[in-house]
């Protein structure tokens, strides 16, 4: 090993002039309160940045500082240390060399940790130092539960084969005991670990597929134990209090569970398919609570306008977009800010996604006739100031919502339309009188979620001929005058080139010209007036602006616009008056 001498980090930092003695005293006091390592405490207090500490230790100990996000480690080598040991001592095995192991640590001065790690290895270790956050992210990627899930599925398959006539025994027991329950627990833990929003369990003819949606993209694991599918479906139905004998009709339910210390609310949907029943589960992390509106990612000027609108005493505000675009999240963020003791707020939802204190939340139940319209009528008799309608699905709900907005209530709701302009047209098509819309509608916001370029592997990118032609023809912008980025793929982003998602917003505030077009039921006039409205910018232009800043890619802009590369190729060929090769 490179050293055995104990290094006092605080004294070293003072000696090098990176912090003062007074700062060290304060940090040591805070360290006792927080129970953290001194380095983490100093960084949290803003006295020094993590890289300065790591560079100092790297030079002092003569060990390399490694950037894990671009390091070509082998996952099998990393698993030389068990997950529990690796996480406990913040260490990772990077190389299995002829005479030793290269082990990177977040704190290489922890001699006790070094000795414990050495006792688990068959060869001496050489040290390196890494950033702790990068280390934890690497753990989440490497120590996935895919092998554990496969092993549990195989175990369950064997038990079902051996005692297929006694399925009930396999479904009994607590979450940590029954074989099928162990499998589901592992599936949920893996999904939470990678930040999945949905889990799909799909039986096929010869396999069962488990797919997780991460950053809007599905990732698949295939298992050959197709015989376990009925046991998994029945167990999930029992957890959601659904009818386990009904296999011919779709069912919806929900349940809550604690996964890796987080309280997760699970919305479950079943559907009969050719080879059994398909299960889709939406995971909602209740420990996060309602989102702060400042964290939605809206540009400051747009956020200011949005906030001004939902603080109006009455009128209607609509948030639009396809399923999974974050509409409900935006409304919950607005409700969280409006949730004051002096305001009575009632929500009508299907389903209730997050539970908010002080707000009266009603779950729609179509089976007993408790639909949006009937709940809204009753809600208006409850003396509300603000009403949130989960979704305006039919003309009757829209009519009641408009009436509520006219009678002194603030009404917030969502609608499945592509943009702000088509929203008003859709409402007119649903039978709402134009003059009523002109009186009640205050603003419309359309939104999408697009993937962010991975900051660790982003590199300059020049649009190809087809992309450049599309940008020029559709956006009237010269793409050669702008710089774009694209992720080449790295360990940090799972070699996708993307990490996380961001919101893209289009806000249309009603003005006199727009209201007049609505009164005349003039949809074309409304579209033209929207183009002239102050501050209005279409979604695709906003997304392209993010691409110019290097936050997303041209591919994501094209997806938002509903374009595909094959369509671009055909359009370009048409421009060249050429026939596409077949």
XYZ file of C-alpha atoms in Angstrom:
582
model
C 0.000 0.000 0.000
C 1.135 3.555 -0.683
C 1.126 4.761 2.963
C 0.278 3.894 6.554
C 0.613 7.270 8.203
C -2.598 8.855 9.477
C -3.182 12.226 7.842
C -5.134 14.921 9.662
C -7.044 16.571 6.816
C -7.938 19.724 8.750
C -4.349 20.483 9.732
C -3.182 19.795 6.195
C -5.710 22.213 4.721
C -4.681 24.930 7.200
C -0.979 24.330 6.485
C -1.597 24.718 2.756
C -3.599 27.917 3.301
C -6.806 26.492 1.829
C -8.821 27.245 4.999
C -8.156 29.255 8.158
C -7.831 27.971 11.726
C -11.132 29.644 12.616
C -12.869 27.918 9.722
C -11.442 24.573 10.871
C -12.759 25.121 14.403
C -16.223 25.966 13.113
C -16.181 22.976 10.758
C -15.137 20.618 13.584
C -18.038 21.895 15.692
C -20.494 21.345 12.832
C -18.975 17.942 12.140
C -19.878 16.787 15.643
C -23.468 17.968 15.165
C -23.903 16.459 11.703
C -21.926 13.263 12.295
C -20.224 13.516 8.889
C -16.630 13.415 7.734
C -14.682 16.660 7.965
C -14.210 16.967 4.202
C -17.958 16.708 3.524
C -18.659 19.233 6.286
C -16.183 21.753 4.863
C -17.707 21.408 1.385
C -21.252 21.753 2.717
C -20.317 24.907 4.633
C -18.892 26.380 1.424
C -15.393 26.803 2.877
C -13.736 24.781 0.126
C -14.768 22.786 -2.949
C -14.440 19.020 -3.171
C -11.910 19.056 -6.031
C -9.486 21.190 -3.995
C -9.547 18.613 -1.186
C -9.137 15.707 -3.593
C -6.244 17.328 -5.474
C -4.500 18.078 -2.178
C -4.864 14.490 -0.939
C -3.801 13.107 -4.320
C -0.558 15.090 -4.195
C 0.083 14.498 -0.502
C -0.443 10.732 -0.722
C 1.068 10.356 -4.212
C -1.991 8.506 -5.484
C -3.959 9.246 -8.681
C -7.207 11.238 -8.740
C -9.550 9.333 -11.054
C -12.632 10.644 -12.871
C -15.031 7.697 -12.641
C -17.437 9.076 -15.231
C -14.943 8.380 -18.018
C -13.049 5.451 -16.510
C -13.304 2.130 -18.431
C -13.854 -0.143 -15.421
C -14.990 -3.749 -15.710
C -18.204 -4.483 -13.802
C -17.043 -7.999 -12.906
C -13.882 -6.551 -11.358
C -15.901 -3.961 -9.444
C -18.011 -6.772 -7.957
C -14.869 -8.213 -6.380
C -16.095 -6.236 -3.364
C -19.651 -6.927 -2.227
C -22.096 -4.036 -2.463
C -22.407 -3.752 1.325
C -18.623 -3.447 1.813
C -18.230 -1.070 -1.137
C -20.961 1.261 0.081
C -19.912 1.098 3.734
C -16.312 2.084 3.061
C -16.936 4.139 -0.108
C -14.517 2.073 -2.158
C -14.486 0.537 -5.634
C -12.142 -2.001 -7.252
C -11.142 -0.585 -10.628
C -8.463 -2.999 -11.861
C -7.376 -6.561 -11.156
C -3.669 -6.352 -11.944
C -0.936 -8.994 -11.873
C 0.300 -8.185 -8.378
C -2.425 -6.060 -6.823
C -5.874 -4.474 -7.067
C -6.366 -0.787 -7.883
C -8.928 0.429 -5.340
C -10.370 3.947 -5.479
C -11.799 5.507 -2.313
C -13.633 8.682 -1.418
C -11.489 8.948 1.733
C -8.141 7.155 1.304
C -6.983 8.459 4.710
C -9.411 6.137 6.522
C -6.920 3.461 7.619
C -9.590 1.316 9.275
C -11.513 1.150 5.977
C -8.311 0.320 4.094
C -7.573 -2.591 6.454
C -11.143 -3.932 6.195
C -11.082 -3.773 2.392
C -7.660 -5.447 2.265
C -9.004 -8.324 4.371
C -11.623 -9.005 1.659
C -9.120 -9.103 -1.207
C -6.763 -11.881 -2.254
C -3.983 -9.526 -3.339
C -2.510 -6.251 -1.997
C -4.293 -3.055 -2.931
C -3.014 0.161 -4.466
C -5.031 3.276 -3.833
C -6.623 6.011 -5.877
C -9.047 8.771 -4.933
C -12.434 9.624 -6.496
C -15.329 12.031 -5.983
C -17.895 10.604 -3.583
C -20.935 11.533 -5.687
C -19.420 9.850 -8.755
C -18.700 6.804 -6.622
C -22.292 6.534 -5.369
C -23.675 6.919 -8.905
C -21.335 4.183 -10.094
C -22.569 1.891 -7.314
C -26.149 2.420 -8.486
C -25.182 1.438 -12.030
C -22.944 -1.537 -11.221
C -24.738 -3.106 -8.292
C -28.001 -3.435 -10.199
C -30.341 -6.186 -9.125
C -30.710 -7.740 -12.572
C -28.797 -10.887 -11.569
C -30.657 -11.063 -8.276
C -33.982 -10.707 -10.101
C -33.024 -13.459 -12.533
C -31.961 -15.749 -9.682
C -35.183 -15.128 -7.746
C -37.257 -15.695 -10.886
C -35.462 -18.998 -11.438
C -36.017 -20.011 -7.798
C -39.708 -19.141 -8.014
C -40.002 -21.005 -11.309
C -38.536 -24.148 -9.738
C -40.899 -23.951 -6.764
C -43.883 -23.482 -9.058
C -42.800 -26.458 -11.166
C -42.341 -28.611 -8.067
C -45.639 -27.634 -6.440
C -47.780 -26.036 -9.100
C -50.935 -27.278 -7.408
C -50.243 -25.204 -4.285
C -49.874 -21.639 -5.594
C -51.537 -20.173 -2.467
C -48.567 -21.134 -0.271
C -46.203 -19.239 -2.529
C -48.350 -16.117 -2.261
C -48.521 -16.072 1.522
C -46.109 -14.441 3.937
C -44.616 -11.034 4.485
C -42.840 -8.994 1.844
C -39.476 -10.524 2.807
C -40.563 -14.182 3.000
C -42.732 -15.448 0.139
C -40.644 -16.258 -2.989
C -42.812 -14.130 -5.274
C -42.693 -11.313 -2.727
C -38.878 -11.435 -2.650
C -38.833 -11.161 -6.425
C -41.167 -8.147 -6.427
C -39.225 -6.442 -3.654
C -36.042 -6.813 -5.696
C -37.783 -5.451 -8.811
C -39.040 -2.398 -6.892
C -35.656 -1.752 -5.261
C -33.914 -1.898 -8.627
C -36.458 0.501 -10.160
C -36.128 3.021 -7.325
C -32.334 2.774 -7.461
C -32.203 3.814 -11.128
C -34.978 6.428 -10.803
C -37.559 4.599 -12.920
C -40.975 6.237 -13.247
C -42.788 3.083 -14.425
C -42.417 -0.693 -14.280
C -43.917 -2.880 -17.028
C -44.365 -6.630 -16.488
C -45.333 -8.283 -19.770
C -45.831 -12.019 -20.404
C -44.929 -13.227 -23.890
C -45.226 -16.670 -25.465
C -41.976 -18.049 -24.058
C -40.569 -15.284 -21.823
C -41.624 -12.654 -19.324
C -40.331 -9.119 -19.832
C -39.663 -6.555 -17.107
C -39.210 -3.069 -18.496
C -38.405 0.097 -16.564
C -38.950 3.604 -17.896
C -35.974 5.812 -17.046
C -35.862 9.380 -18.413
C -38.771 8.486 -20.667
C -37.026 5.477 -22.284
C -37.851 1.824 -21.543
C -35.041 -0.558 -20.499
C -35.766 -4.271 -20.766
C -34.845 -7.408 -18.849
C -36.036 -10.727 -20.286
C -36.534 -13.891 -18.219
C -37.332 -17.324 -19.598
C -39.413 -18.386 -16.548
C -42.760 -17.614 -18.168
C -44.514 -19.854 -15.609
C -43.957 -17.248 -12.860
C -46.168 -14.635 -14.584
C -49.500 -15.742 -12.980
C -47.954 -15.758 -9.484
C -46.516 -12.246 -9.974
C -49.835 -10.900 -11.294
C -51.858 -12.457 -8.448
C -49.484 -11.130 -5.788
C -49.675 -7.607 -7.214
C -53.463 -7.793 -7.441
C -53.630 -8.822 -3.776
C -51.406 -5.880 -2.813
C -53.717 -3.507 -4.744
C -56.938 -5.121 -3.401
C -58.064 -6.168 -6.877
C -60.171 -9.151 -7.915
C -57.685 -12.001 -8.488
C -60.280 -14.182 -10.196
C -61.035 -11.558 -12.884
C -58.632 -12.084 -15.767
C -60.787 -10.968 -18.683
C -61.199 -7.269 -17.845
C -58.690 -4.476 -17.111
C -58.412 -3.374 -13.489
C -56.851 -0.372 -11.747
C -55.635 -0.073 -8.185
C -52.935 1.327 -5.963
C -50.862 0.483 -2.908
C -48.040 1.980 -0.877
C -44.776 0.435 0.240
C -41.402 1.429 1.657
C -38.501 0.791 -0.738
C -34.913 1.590 0.272
C -36.179 3.940 2.980
C -38.560 5.792 0.634
C -42.333 5.736 0.812
C -43.476 4.795 -2.687
C -47.072 5.065 -3.876
C -47.720 2.582 -6.689
C -50.529 3.029 -9.250
C -51.218 -0.295 -10.876
C -53.037 -1.120 -14.104
C -53.762 -4.607 -15.435
C -54.795 -5.526 -18.951
C -55.602 -8.939 -20.489
C -53.229 -9.698 -23.374
C -52.640 -12.699 -25.616
C -50.413 -14.603 -23.196
C -51.848 -13.577 -19.822
C -52.149 -10.201 -18.097
C -49.885 -7.197 -18.601
C -49.075 -5.056 -15.537
C -47.948 -1.430 -15.620
C -47.060 0.387 -12.400
C -46.424 4.108 -11.993
C -44.060 4.845 -9.081
C -44.654 8.033 -7.105
C -42.102 8.942 -4.447
C -44.174 10.381 -1.585
C -41.065 11.290 0.437
C -40.324 14.094 -2.040
C -43.652 15.779 -1.309
C -45.174 18.342 -3.651
C -42.719 20.010 -5.977
C -41.670 23.579 -5.342
C -42.682 25.718 -8.305
C -39.175 27.175 -8.452
C -37.886 23.673 -9.292
C -40.057 23.143 -12.377
C -37.314 24.515 -14.592
C -39.364 27.309 -16.160
C -37.388 30.302 -17.447
C -37.651 33.193 -14.937
C -39.824 35.438 -17.152
C -42.229 32.614 -18.010
C -42.418 31.537 -14.352
C -43.253 35.103 -13.371
C -46.159 35.150 -15.844
C -47.393 31.688 -14.828
C -47.288 32.648 -11.139
C -49.160 35.891 -11.819
C -51.921 33.962 -13.589
C -52.587 31.355 -10.922
C -52.679 34.031 -8.236
C -55.658 35.662 -9.973
C -58.885 35.574 -7.904
C -60.942 33.856 -10.617
C -60.800 32.511 -14.145
C -59.521 29.359 -15.827
C -55.908 28.244 -16.293
C -55.174 25.174 -18.414
C -52.033 23.034 -18.574
C -51.824 20.877 -21.703
C -49.669 18.148 -23.158
C -49.621 14.394 -23.756
C -49.536 11.747 -21.025
C -46.273 11.841 -19.105
C -45.413 15.449 -19.958
C -45.549 16.662 -16.341
C -48.916 18.481 -16.423
C -50.033 17.221 -13.006
C -46.646 18.060 -11.509
C -47.025 21.689 -12.636
C -50.520 21.900 -11.156
C -49.416 20.377 -7.854
C -46.563 22.887 -7.666
C -49.034 25.727 -8.187
C -51.419 24.272 -5.573
C -48.595 23.960 -3.080
C -47.970 27.703 -3.368
C -51.688 28.540 -3.240
C -52.251 26.281 -0.215
C -52.873 28.897 2.490
C -55.140 28.866 5.517
C -57.349 31.566 3.997
C -58.128 29.615 0.810
C -60.446 26.631 0.417
C -59.041 24.302 -2.267
C -60.828 21.265 -3.682
C -59.309 18.896 -6.236
C -61.143 16.341 -8.370
C -58.677 13.731 -9.630
C -58.441 10.313 -11.231
C -56.388 9.184 -9.425
C -55.139 11.343 -6.534
C -51.379 11.256 -7.099
C -49.950 13.167 -4.137
C -51.701 13.792 -0.844
C -51.646 17.441 0.212
C -52.586 18.614 3.696
C -55.392 21.180 4.074
C -56.624 20.471 0.528
C -59.830 18.483 -0.005
C -58.909 15.879 -2.612
C -61.645 13.762 -4.198
C -60.957 10.506 -6.039
C -63.224 9.937 -9.045
C -64.942 6.528 -9.075
C -66.778 5.828 -12.321
C -68.156 2.486 -11.052
C -70.440 4.202 -8.544
C -71.248 7.217 -10.713
C -68.755 9.503 -8.996
C -67.454 11.148 -12.166
C -65.822 14.521 -12.722
C -69.096 16.298 -13.458
C -70.975 14.974 -10.402
C -68.086 15.715 -8.053
C -67.722 19.219 -9.475
C -71.389 20.011 -8.830
C -70.992 18.958 -5.202
C -67.649 20.750 -4.889
C -69.228 24.062 -5.858
C -71.568 23.702 -2.866
C -68.545 23.345 -0.561
C -67.685 27.063 -0.786
C -64.298 26.651 -2.546
C -62.003 29.461 -3.633
C -59.899 27.271 -5.918
C -60.843 24.121 -7.824
C -58.390 21.802 -9.536
C -59.869 19.398 -12.111
C -57.495 16.535 -12.907
C -58.542 16.442 -16.544
C -61.277 17.944 -18.707
C -62.413 14.823 -20.544
C -65.911 15.687 -21.743
C -68.178 18.608 -22.608
C -70.119 18.392 -19.345
C -66.971 18.730 -17.219
C -65.763 21.640 -19.346
C -69.132 23.365 -19.047
C -69.158 23.103 -15.245
C -65.530 24.252 -15.065
C -66.278 27.316 -17.204
C -69.337 28.105 -15.083
C -67.237 27.857 -11.915
C -64.649 30.225 -13.379
C -67.432 32.706 -14.246
C -68.837 32.658 -10.715
C -65.732 33.821 -8.901
C -63.630 30.652 -8.627
C -60.107 30.012 -9.822
C -60.176 26.818 -11.885
C -57.021 24.870 -12.742
C -57.157 21.893 -15.081
C -55.397 19.849 -17.757
C -56.294 18.969 -21.325
C -54.719 16.515 -23.791
C -53.759 18.826 -26.644
C -50.454 19.395 -28.408
C -50.033 23.125 -27.890
C -51.669 26.234 -26.467
C -53.319 27.376 -29.693
C -55.062 24.063 -30.397
C -56.393 24.038 -26.818
C -58.773 26.909 -27.413
C -59.882 25.304 -30.699
C -60.503 22.015 -28.881
C -62.681 23.726 -26.281
C -64.751 25.335 -29.002
C -65.149 21.926 -30.664
C -66.358 20.520 -27.337
C -69.280 22.931 -27.448
C -68.113 25.779 -25.217
C -69.471 29.109 -26.412
C -66.724 31.417 -27.626
C -67.937 34.373 -25.580
C -67.779 32.249 -22.392
C -64.192 31.218 -23.148
C -63.247 34.818 -23.875
C -64.606 35.798 -20.448
C -63.108 33.001 -18.340
C -59.883 31.763 -19.938
C -56.833 33.479 -18.440
C -53.866 31.518 -19.768
C -52.841 28.217 -21.363
C -49.529 26.519 -20.811
C -48.332 23.610 -22.962
C -45.390 21.501 -21.885
C -43.165 18.549 -22.743
C -40.291 16.692 -21.109
C -37.146 16.292 -23.201
C -33.889 14.563 -22.348
C -30.837 16.508 -21.221
C -27.445 16.035 -22.811
C -25.123 14.226 -20.413
C -22.800 16.905 -19.030
C -20.005 14.365 -18.525
C -19.650 13.312 -22.170
C -21.147 16.223 -24.123
C -19.201 17.214 -27.211
C -19.688 19.667 -30.058
C -22.076 18.534 -32.760
C -22.832 19.843 -36.238
C -26.299 19.083 -37.661
C -26.222 16.861 -40.726
C -27.738 17.953 -44.049
C -31.221 16.721 -43.225
C -31.310 18.298 -39.744
C -29.928 21.550 -41.120
C -32.587 21.592 -43.850
C -35.360 20.998 -41.312
C -34.129 23.752 -39.018
C -33.888 26.124 -41.962
C -37.292 25.247 -43.450
C -39.357 24.874 -40.279
C -37.715 27.297 -37.853
C -36.245 29.731 -40.400
C -32.903 29.562 -38.602
C -29.429 29.061 -40.051
C -28.100 26.089 -38.050
C -24.503 26.791 -39.139
C -24.502 29.931 -36.987
C -25.082 28.011 -33.769
C -23.177 25.486 -31.695
C -24.914 22.280 -30.649
C -23.986 19.441 -28.303
C -24.483 15.685 -28.280
C -23.423 13.120 -25.689
C -21.029 10.503 -27.023
C -22.069 8.101 -24.236
C -20.248 7.345 -21.001
C -20.571 5.352 -17.793
C -22.367 8.248 -16.112
C -25.281 8.143 -18.577
C -25.239 4.422 -19.291
C -23.820 5.185 -22.762
C -27.062 6.846 -23.872
C -25.639 10.372 -24.182
C -28.457 11.690 -21.982
C -28.846 12.183 -18.245
C -32.122 13.419 -16.771
C -34.944 15.398 -18.338
C -36.059 19.015 -18.463
C -39.341 20.781 -19.072
C -40.115 22.760 -22.224
C -42.938 25.274 -21.819
C -45.135 27.360 -24.106
C -47.278 29.983 -22.382
C -50.099 31.928 -24.002
C -51.666 34.735 -21.941
C -55.075 35.910 -23.039
C -55.302 39.471 -24.319
C -57.985 41.615 -25.955
C -57.174 40.427 -29.497
C -57.270 36.741 -28.543
C -60.497 37.211 -26.562
C -62.149 38.956 -29.508
C -61.212 36.068 -31.834
C -62.805 33.618 -29.377
C -65.995 35.681 -29.199
C -66.292 35.404 -32.985
C -65.437 31.650 -32.901
C -62.653 32.609 -35.306
C -60.064 29.845 -34.922
C -57.815 31.121 -37.698
C -57.923 34.602 -36.235
C -57.027 33.127 -32.837
C -53.980 31.380 -34.325
C -52.800 34.575 -36.001
C -53.385 36.611 -32.835
C -51.388 34.055 -30.799
C -48.381 34.540 -33.099
C -48.501 38.255 -32.288
C -49.073 37.801 -28.540
C -46.311 39.270 -26.318
C -43.972 36.623 -24.917
C -45.472 33.782 -26.955
C -42.952 31.292 -28.319
C -43.935 27.860 -29.745
C -42.634 24.732 -27.997
C -40.345 23.677 -30.821
C -38.648 27.093 -30.853
C -38.127 26.901 -27.084
C -36.658 23.401 -27.433
C -34.338 24.567 -30.212
C -33.190 27.371 -27.928
C -32.180 24.748 -25.362
C -30.347 22.820 -28.087
C -28.420 25.984 -29.020
C -27.384 26.289 -25.349
C -26.142 22.702 -25.404
C -28.764 21.472 -22.930
C -30.471 19.039 -25.317
C -29.943 17.648 -28.810
C -31.376 18.239 -32.250
C -32.793 14.688 -32.075
C -34.917 15.681 -29.061
C -36.129 18.815 -30.865
C -37.193 16.685 -33.836
C -39.019 14.230 -31.576
C -40.900 17.078 -29.916
C -41.874 18.395 -33.328
C -43.138 14.931 -34.291
C -40.580 14.527 -37.052
C -38.568 11.386 -37.856
C -35.301 10.990 -39.713
C -36.956 8.894 -42.444
C -39.442 11.713 -43.047
C -36.578 14.208 -43.252
C -34.799 12.045 -45.797
C -37.925 11.808 -47.958
C -38.517 15.572 -47.755
C -34.903 16.273 -48.727
C -35.136 13.887 -51.672
C -38.305 15.608 -52.817
C -36.507 18.949 -52.662
C -33.794 17.468 -54.868
C -36.471 16.020 -57.183
C -35.065 12.550 -56.664
C -36.870 9.290 -56.041
C -35.875 7.435 -52.845
C -34.020 4.170 -53.484
C -35.952 1.011 -52.619
